[in-house]
Coordinates of C-alpha atoms in Angstrom, one line a residue:
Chain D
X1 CA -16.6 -22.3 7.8
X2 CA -13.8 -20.2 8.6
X3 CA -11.2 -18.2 6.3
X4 CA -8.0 -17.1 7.4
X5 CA -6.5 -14.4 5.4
X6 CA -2.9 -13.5 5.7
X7 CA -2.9 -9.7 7.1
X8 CA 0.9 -9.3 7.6
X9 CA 0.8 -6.5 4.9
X10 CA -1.2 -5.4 1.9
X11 CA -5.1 -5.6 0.7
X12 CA -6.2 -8.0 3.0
X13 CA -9.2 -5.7 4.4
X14 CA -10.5 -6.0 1.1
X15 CA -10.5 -9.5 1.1
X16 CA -12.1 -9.7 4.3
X17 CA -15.0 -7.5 2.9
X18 CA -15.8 -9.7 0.4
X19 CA -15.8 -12.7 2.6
X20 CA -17.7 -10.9 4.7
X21 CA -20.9 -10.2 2.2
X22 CA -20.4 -13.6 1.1
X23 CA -21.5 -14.5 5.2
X24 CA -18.3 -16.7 5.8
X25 CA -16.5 -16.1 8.9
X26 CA -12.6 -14.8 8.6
X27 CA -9.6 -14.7 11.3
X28 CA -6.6 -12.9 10.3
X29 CA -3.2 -13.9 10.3
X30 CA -0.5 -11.9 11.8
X31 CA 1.9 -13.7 13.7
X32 CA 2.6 -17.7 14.9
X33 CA -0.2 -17.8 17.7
X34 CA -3.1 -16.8 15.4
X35 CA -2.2 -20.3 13.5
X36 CA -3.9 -22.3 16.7
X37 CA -7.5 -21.1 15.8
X38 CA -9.2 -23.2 13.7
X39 CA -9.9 -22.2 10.3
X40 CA -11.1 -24.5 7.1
X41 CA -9.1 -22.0 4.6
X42 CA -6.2 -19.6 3.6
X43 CA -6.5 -16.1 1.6
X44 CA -3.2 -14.7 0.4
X45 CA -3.8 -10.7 -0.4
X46 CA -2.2 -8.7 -3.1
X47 CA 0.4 -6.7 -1.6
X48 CA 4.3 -6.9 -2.4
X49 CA 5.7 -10.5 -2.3
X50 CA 8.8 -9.7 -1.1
X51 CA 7.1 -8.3 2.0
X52 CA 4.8 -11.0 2.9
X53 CA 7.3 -14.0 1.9
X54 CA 9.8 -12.4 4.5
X55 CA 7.3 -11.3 6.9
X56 CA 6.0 -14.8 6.6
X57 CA 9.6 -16.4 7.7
X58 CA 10.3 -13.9 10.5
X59 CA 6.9 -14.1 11.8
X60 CA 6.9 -17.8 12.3
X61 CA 3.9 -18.9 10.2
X62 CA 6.1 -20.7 6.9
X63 CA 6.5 -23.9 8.0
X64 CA 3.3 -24.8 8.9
X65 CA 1.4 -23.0 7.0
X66 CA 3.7 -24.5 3.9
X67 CA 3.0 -28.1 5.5
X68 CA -1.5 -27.5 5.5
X69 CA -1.3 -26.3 2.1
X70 CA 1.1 -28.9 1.1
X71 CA -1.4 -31.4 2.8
X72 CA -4.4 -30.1 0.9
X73 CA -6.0 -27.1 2.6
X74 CA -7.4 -24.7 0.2
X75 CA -5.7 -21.4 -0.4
X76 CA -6.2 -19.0 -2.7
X77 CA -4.1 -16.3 -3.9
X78 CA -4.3 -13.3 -5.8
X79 CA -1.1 -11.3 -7.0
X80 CA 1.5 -11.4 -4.6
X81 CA -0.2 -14.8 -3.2
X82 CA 0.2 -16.1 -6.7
X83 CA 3.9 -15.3 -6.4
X84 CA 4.1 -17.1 -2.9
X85 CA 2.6 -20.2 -4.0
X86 CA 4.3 -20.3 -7.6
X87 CA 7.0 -23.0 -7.9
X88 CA 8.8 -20.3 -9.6
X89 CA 9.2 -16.8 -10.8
X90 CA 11.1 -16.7 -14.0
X91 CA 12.4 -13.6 -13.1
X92 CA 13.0 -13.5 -9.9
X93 CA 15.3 -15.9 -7.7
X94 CA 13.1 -15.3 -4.8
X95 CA 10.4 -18.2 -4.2
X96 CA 8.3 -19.2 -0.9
X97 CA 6.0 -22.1 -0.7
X98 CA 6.5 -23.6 -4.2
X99 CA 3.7 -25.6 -3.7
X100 CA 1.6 -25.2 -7.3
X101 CA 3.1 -26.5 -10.7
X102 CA 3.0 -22.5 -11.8
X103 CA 5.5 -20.6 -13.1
X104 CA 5.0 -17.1 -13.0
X105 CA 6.5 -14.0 -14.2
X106 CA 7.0 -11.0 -12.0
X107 CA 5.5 -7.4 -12.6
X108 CA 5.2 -8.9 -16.2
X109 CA 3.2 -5.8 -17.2
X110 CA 5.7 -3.3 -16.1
X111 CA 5.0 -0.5 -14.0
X112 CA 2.2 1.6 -13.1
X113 CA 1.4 3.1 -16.1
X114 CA 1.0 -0.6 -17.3
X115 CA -1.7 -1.8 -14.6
X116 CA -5.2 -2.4 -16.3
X117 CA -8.8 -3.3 -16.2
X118 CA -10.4 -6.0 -18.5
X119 CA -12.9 -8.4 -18.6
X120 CA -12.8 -11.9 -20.2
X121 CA -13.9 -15.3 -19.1
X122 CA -13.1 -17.5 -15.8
X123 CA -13.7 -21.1 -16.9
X124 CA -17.0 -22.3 -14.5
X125 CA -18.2 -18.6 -13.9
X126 CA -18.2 -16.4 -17.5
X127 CA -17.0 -13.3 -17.9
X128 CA -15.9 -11.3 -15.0
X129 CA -13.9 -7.8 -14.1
X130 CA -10.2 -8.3 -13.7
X131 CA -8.3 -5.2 -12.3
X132 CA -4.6 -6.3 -12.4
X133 CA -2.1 -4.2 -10.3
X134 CA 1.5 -4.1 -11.5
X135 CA 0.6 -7.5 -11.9
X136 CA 1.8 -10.8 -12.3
X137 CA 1.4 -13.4 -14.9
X138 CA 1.2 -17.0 -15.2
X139 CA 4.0 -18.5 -17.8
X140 CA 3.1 -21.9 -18.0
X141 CA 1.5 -24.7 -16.0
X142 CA 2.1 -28.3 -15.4
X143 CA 1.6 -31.5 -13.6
X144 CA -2.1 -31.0 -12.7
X145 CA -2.2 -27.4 -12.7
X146 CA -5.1 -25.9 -15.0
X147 CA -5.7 -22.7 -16.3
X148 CA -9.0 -21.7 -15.7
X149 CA -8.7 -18.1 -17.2
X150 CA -6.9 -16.3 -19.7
X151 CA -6.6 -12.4 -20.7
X152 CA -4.6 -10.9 -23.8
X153 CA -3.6 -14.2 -24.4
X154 CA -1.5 -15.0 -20.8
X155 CA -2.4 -17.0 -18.3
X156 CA -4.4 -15.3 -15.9
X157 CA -6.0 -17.8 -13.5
X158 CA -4.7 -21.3 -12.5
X159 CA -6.2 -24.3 -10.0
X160 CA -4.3 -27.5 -8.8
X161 CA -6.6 -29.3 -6.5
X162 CA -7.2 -27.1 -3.5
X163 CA -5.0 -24.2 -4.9
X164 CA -6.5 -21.4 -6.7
X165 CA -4.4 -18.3 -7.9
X166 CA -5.5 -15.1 -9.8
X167 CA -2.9 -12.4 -11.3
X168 CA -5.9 -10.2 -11.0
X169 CA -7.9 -9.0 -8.0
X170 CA -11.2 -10.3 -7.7
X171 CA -11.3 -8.6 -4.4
X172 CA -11.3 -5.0 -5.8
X173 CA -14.5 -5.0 -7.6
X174 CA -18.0 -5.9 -6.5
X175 CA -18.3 -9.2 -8.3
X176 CA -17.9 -11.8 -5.7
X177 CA -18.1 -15.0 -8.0
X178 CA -14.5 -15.9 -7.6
X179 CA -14.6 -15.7 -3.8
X180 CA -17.6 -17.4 -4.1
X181 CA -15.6 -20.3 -6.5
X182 CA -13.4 -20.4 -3.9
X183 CA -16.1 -20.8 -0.6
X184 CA -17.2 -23.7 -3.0
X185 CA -13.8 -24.9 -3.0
X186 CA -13.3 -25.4 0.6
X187 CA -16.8 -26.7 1.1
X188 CA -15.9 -29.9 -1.4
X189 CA -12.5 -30.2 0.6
X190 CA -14.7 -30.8 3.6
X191 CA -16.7 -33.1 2.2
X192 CA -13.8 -35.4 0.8
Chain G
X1 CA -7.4 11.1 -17.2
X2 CA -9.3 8.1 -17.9
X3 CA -11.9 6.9 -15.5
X4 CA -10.4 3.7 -15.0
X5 CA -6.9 4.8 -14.2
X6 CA -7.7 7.1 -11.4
X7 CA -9.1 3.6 -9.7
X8 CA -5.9 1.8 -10.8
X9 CA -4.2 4.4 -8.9
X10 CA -5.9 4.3 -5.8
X11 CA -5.8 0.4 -6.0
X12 CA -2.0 0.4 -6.3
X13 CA -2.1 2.4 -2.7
X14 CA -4.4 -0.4 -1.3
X15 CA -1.6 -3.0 -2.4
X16 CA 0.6 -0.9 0.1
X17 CA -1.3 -1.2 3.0
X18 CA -0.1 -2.3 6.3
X19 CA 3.5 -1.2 4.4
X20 CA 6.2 0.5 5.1
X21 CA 7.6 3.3 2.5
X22 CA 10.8 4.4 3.1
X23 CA 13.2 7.6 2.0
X24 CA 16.5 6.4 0.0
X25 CA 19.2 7.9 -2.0
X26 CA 21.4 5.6 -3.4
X27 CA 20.7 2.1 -4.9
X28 CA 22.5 0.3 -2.3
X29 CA 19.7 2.4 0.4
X30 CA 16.8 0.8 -1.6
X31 CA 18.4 -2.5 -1.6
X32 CA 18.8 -2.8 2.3
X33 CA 14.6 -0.6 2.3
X34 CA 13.7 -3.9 -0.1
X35 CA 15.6 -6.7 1.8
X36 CA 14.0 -5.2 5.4
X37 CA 10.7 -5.2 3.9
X38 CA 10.0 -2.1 2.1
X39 CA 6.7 -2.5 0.4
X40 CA 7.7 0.8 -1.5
X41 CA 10.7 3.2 -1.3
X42 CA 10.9 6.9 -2.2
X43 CA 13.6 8.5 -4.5
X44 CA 15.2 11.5 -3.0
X45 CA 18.9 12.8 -3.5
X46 CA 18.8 14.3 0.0
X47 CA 16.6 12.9 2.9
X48 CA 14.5 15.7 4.8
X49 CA 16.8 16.2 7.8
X50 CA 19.7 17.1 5.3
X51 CA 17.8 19.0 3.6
X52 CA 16.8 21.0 6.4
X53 CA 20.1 21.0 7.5
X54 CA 21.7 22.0 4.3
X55 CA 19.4 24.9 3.6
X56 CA 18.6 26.6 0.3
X57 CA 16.4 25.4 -2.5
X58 CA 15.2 21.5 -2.7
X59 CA 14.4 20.0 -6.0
X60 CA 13.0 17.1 -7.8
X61 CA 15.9 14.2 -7.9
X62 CA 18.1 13.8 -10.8
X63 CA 16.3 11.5 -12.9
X64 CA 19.0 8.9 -13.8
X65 CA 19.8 8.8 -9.4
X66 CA 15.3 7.9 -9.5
X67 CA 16.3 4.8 -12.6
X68 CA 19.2 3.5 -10.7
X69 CA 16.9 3.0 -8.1
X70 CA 14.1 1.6 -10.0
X71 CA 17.0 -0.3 -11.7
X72 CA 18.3 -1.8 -8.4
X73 CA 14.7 -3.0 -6.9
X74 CA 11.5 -4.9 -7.5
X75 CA 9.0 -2.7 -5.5
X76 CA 7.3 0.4 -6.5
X77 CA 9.2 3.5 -6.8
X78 CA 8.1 6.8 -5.6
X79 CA 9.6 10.2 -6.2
X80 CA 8.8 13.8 -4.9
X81 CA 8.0 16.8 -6.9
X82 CA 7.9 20.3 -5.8
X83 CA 4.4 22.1 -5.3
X84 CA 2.6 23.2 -7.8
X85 CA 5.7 22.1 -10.2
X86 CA 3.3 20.4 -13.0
X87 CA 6.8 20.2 -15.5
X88 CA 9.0 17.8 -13.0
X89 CA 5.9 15.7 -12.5
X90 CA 5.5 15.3 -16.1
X91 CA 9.0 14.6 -15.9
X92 CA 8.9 11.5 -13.5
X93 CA 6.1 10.0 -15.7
X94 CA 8.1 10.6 -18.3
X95 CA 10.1 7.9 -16.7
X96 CA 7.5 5.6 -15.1
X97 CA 7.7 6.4 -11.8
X98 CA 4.9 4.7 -9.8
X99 CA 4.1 7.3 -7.5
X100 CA 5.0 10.8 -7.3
X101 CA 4.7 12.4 -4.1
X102 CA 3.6 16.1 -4.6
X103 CA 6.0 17.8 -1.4
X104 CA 6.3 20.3 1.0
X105 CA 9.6 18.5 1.7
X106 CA 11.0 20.0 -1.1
X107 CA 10.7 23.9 -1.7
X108 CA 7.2 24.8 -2.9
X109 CA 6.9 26.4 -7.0
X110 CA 3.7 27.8 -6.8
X111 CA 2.5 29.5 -3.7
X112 CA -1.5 29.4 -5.0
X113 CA -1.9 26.4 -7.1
X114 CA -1.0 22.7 -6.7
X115 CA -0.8 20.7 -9.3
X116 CA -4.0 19.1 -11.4
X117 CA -3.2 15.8 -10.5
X118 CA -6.3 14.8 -13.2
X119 CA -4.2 15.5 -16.1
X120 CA -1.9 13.0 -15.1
X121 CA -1.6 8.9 -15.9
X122 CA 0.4 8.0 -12.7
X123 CA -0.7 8.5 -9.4
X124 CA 0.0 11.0 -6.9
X125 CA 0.7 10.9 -3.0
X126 CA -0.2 14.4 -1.5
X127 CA 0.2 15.4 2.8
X128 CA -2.3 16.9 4.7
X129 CA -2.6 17.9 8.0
X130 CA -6.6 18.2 8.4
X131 CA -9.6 17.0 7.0
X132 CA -10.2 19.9 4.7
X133 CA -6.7 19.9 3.0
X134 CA -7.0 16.1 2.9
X135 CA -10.4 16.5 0.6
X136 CA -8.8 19.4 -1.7
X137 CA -5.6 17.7 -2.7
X138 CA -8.3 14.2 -3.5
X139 CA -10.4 16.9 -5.6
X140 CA -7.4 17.7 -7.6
X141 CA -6.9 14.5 -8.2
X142 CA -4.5 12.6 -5.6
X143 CA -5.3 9.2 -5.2
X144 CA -3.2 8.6 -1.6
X145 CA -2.9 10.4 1.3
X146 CA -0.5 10.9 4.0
X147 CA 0.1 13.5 6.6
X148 CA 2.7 16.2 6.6
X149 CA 3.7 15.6 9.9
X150 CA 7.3 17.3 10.1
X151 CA 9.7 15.6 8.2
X152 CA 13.0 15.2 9.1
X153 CA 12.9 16.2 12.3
X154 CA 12.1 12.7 14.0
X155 CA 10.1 14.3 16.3
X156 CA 6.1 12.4 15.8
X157 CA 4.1 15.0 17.6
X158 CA 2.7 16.7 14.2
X159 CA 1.9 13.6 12.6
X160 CA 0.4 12.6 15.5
X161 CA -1.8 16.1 15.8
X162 CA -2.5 15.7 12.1
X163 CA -3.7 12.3 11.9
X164 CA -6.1 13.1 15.0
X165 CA -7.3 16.0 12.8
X166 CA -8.3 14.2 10.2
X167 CA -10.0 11.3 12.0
X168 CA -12.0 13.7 14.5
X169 CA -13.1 15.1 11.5
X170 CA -14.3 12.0 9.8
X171 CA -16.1 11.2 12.8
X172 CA -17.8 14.4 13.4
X173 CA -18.6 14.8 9.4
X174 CA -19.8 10.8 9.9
X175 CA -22.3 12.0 12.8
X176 CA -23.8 15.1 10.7
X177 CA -27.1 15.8 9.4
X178 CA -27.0 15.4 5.5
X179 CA -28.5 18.9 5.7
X180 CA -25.7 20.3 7.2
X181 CA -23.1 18.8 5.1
X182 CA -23.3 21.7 2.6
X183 CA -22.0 24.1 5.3
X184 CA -19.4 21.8 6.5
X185 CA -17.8 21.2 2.7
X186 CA -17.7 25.2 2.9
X187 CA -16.1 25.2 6.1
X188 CA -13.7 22.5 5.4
X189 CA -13.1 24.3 1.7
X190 CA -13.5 20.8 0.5
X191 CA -15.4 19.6 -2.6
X192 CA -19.3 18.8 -1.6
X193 CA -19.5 15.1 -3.1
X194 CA -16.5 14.3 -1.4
X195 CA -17.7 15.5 2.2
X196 CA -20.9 13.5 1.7
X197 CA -18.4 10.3 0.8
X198 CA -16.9 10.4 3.8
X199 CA -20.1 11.3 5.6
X200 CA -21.5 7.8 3.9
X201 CA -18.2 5.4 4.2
X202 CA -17.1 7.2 7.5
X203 CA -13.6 7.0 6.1
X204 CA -11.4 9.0 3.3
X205 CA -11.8 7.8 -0.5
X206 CA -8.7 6.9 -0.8
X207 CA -5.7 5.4 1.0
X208 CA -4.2 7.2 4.3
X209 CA -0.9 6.9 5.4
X210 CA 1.2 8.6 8.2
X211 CA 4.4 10.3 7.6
X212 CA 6.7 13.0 8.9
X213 CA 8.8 12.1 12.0
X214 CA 8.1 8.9 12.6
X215 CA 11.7 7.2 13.8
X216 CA 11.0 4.2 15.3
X217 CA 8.7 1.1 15.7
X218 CA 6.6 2.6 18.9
X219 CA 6.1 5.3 16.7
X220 CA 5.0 3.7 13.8
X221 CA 2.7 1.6 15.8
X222 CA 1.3 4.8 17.3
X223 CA 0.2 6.2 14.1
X224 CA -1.2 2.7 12.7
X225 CA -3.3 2.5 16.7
X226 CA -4.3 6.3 15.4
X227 CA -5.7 4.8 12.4
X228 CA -2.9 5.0 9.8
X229 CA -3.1 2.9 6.9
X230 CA 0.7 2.4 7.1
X231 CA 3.9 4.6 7.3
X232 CA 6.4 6.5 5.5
X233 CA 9.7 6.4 6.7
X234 CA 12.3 9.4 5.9
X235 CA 15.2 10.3 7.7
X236 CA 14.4 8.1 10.6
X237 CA 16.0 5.2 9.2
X238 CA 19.3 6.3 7.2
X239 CA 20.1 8.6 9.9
X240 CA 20.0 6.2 12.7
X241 CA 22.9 4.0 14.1
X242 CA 21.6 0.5 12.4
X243 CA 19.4 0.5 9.5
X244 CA 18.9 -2.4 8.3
X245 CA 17.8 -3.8 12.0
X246 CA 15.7 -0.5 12.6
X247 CA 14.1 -0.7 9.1
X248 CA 12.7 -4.2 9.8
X249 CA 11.6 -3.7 13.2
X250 CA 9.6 -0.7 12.0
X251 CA 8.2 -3.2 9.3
X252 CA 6.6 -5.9 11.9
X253 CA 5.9 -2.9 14.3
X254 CA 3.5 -1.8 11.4
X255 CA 2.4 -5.6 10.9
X256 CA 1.8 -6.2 14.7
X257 CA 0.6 -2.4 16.1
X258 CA -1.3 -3.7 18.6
X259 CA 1.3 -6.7 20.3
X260 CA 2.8 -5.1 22.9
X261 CA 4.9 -8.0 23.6
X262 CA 6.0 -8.0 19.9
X263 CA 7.0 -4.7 19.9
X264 CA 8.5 -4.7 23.2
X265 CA 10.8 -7.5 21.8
X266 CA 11.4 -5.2 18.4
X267 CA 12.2 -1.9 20.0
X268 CA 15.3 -3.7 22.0
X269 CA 18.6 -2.8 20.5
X270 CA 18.0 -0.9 17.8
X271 CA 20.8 1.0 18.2
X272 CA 20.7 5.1 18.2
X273 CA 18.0 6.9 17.0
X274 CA 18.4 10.2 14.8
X275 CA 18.9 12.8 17.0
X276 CA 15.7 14.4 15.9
X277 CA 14.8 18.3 16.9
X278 CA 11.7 19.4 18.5
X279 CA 9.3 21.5 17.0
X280 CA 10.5 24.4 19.0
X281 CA 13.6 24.3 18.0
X282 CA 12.8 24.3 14.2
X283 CA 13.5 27.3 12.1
X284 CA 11.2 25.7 8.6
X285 CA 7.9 24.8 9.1
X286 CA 7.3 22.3 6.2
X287 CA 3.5 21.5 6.8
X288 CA 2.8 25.2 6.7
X289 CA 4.2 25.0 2.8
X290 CA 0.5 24.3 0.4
X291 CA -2.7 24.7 1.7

């Protein structure tokens, strides 16, 4: 099993790490020729949106990478990947893939002096650390988008079939569970 | 300072890697930063080339110039304060900045004591231009890094010369002894538990970015091939011919260091660069300001 995980700017090395003590394989993604090798996933890092949405565009990689999630290929986003798979952003024309029923609200704690850490629960795992980064949250769902997590009462995780989104990052701390969820994830999409 | 919000701090400067921070003055500068691919910009009335040009003393930014900006776009906002010049940092948290970069661009307030970053909630950026000075500023509580390079010069070569500092030292502190880490931290005037951190994780504690001359994307992808974490960009764009074009090709040249091709294509008709002045032809030697 192989993970791709966007690396066109942001916290993508952390991502990798976890993968990496996990024992799943990673390529990065930097520009249209990396999309050739074969990989079974997609990780979109925290990071600014703006960035990667436009570095995503000018770099090639949209379309199809719009079209394999589109077709079922799991991804999983934290933060600014939240933002890039939201259908919208309430406060925020900007929008990329729109592929998850999600709409989010942008930097919807503020500034820096609002980022936090908490803990509460992740539905199918428990309670887990949640470090949230000028961070994003998750309005509402619909169609068959679930919330599978919820902190100070907003929406803090979501999943619609083979997408996953956290406004948090799981990649920051030690606890690997939700990279774990997500391995589990692309497994099952194999198997179906 | 809370535990937890000196690692929030650092965390926001891992959300910036691979990024490109760049100098502005006026909202309509941080706009065309933000639509380029900015993942940051920095607040400054005057960019470093003007104010080495115009002389005299450089101060913090006027604070409703740093809102309009924060006002006009959706990415972090960073604004400088002047060494050692604790009141106009308590200023910019005053109003929420996300970053304050602690400067030897602007003219230093305290010729002895920087700032004690620990007493602050927002985080702090701080240059260095070795190992040693790298360490002190993290012991005082910065929770980024960059070097001082020389800034508004557009000339690379001090950047270049601090960011091999810094990682020769990591490497040689990475091949030590643990006995004889006590007499590097003294050598190095550096706090001992950070010494043995970067003896253990071969790297810095916290984020490293370059900064100070870099003007344009073969630079940029120098410093990232030097082990830059990404870039700040000052004068180089605003006082170059096109900078909207230049500002994005320095943002894939930081994406794509190592694609020759790529940056081949990039570096093509960017229009003039600044001017720049070599480092023998400067009168102010910024890096020399803070130890």
């Amino acid at each position: 099993m192989t993970v791709a995980v966007l690396a066109v700017q942001g916290a993508f090395a952390e991502h990798e790490r976890a993968l990496a003590r996990l024992g799943a394989s990673f390529c990065e993604l930097r520009r249209k020729s990396d999309l050739s090798r074969a990989f079974d996933g997609l990780i979109l890092p925290g990071g600014e949106s703006t960035v990667q949405g436009k570095l995503l565009r000018e770099l090639g990689m949209f379309g199809e990478l719009k079209a394999r999630i589109a077709d079922g290929m799991p991804v999983f986003g934290t933060c600014a990947g939240l933002l890039l798979l939201a259908k919208e952003t309430v406060n925020d024309s900007r929008a990329y893939f729109r592929t998850m029923d999600i709409s989010a609200v942008r930097n919807a704690y503020g500034r820096q002096l609002g980022s936090f850490f908490a803990e509460s629960d992740f539905k199918g795992i428990g309670k887990i650390p949640m470090t949230f980064i000028r961070a994003p949250y998750i309005q509402s769902v619909s169609g068959s988008a679930q919330v599978l997590a919820e902190c100070g009462g907003r929406i803090v995780a979501a999943r619609q079939k083979n997408q996953l989104v956290t406004a948090f990052h799981p990649e920051l701390n030690e606890d690997l569970s939700v990279h774990r969820y997500f391995l589990d994830m692309i497994g099952q999409a194999a198997r179906e | 300072m809370e535990e937890n919000r000196y690692e929030l701090n650092k965390n926001l400067a891992q959300m910036l890697k691979g990024g490109v921070i760049m100098d502005v003055t006026t909202p309509e500068q941080a706009k065309i930063a933000e639509d380029a691919g900015a993942c940051a910009v920095m607040a400054l009335e005057r960019i470093p080339a003007d104010i080495r040009a115009a002389g005299g003393v450089a101060r913090m930014s006027d604070p409703k110039m740093i809102k309009g900006i924060q006002a006009a776009v959706s990415i972090p906002v960073m604004a400088k304060c002047r060494i050692g010049h604790f009141a106009e940092a308590q200023i910019l948290q005053a109003i929420e900045i996300d970053y304050i970069d602690e400067s030897e661009v602007l003219s230093p307030a305290d010729d002895k004591y920087h700032i004690d970053k620990t007493k602050f909630s927002v985080p702090f950026v701080c240059g260095a231009k070795d190992l040693g000075e790298a360490l002190r500023r993290i012991g005082e509580g910065a929770s980024m890094i960059r070097t001082k390079g020389e800034p508004g010069t557009g000339d690379v070569v001090q950047a270049v010369r601090h960011m091999r500092m810094m990682q020769a030292d990591i490497r040689r502190i990475a091949a030590m002894a643990e006995d004889e880490l006590y007499e590097c931290a003294k050598q190095l005037q550096a706090p001992c538990e950070l010494v043995n951190y970067v003896h253990e994780h071969k790297k810095l504690p916290v984020v490293n970015f370059a900064a100070g001359g870099v003007a344009t994307p073969a630079d940029a992808a120098l410093m990232m091939q030097l082990g830059a974490e990404g870039v700040f960009v000052g004068s180089g764009i605003f006082k170059s011919g096109n900078p909207a074009k230049r500002a994005a090709a320095i943002v894939k040249a930081v994406t794509n260091f190592r694609d020759a091709d790529l940056l081949a294509e990039l570096s093509e008709d960017l229009g003039e660069a600044m001017v720049g002045i070599n480092e023998q032809e400067i009168q102010l030697l910024m890096a020399e300001r803070g130890r």
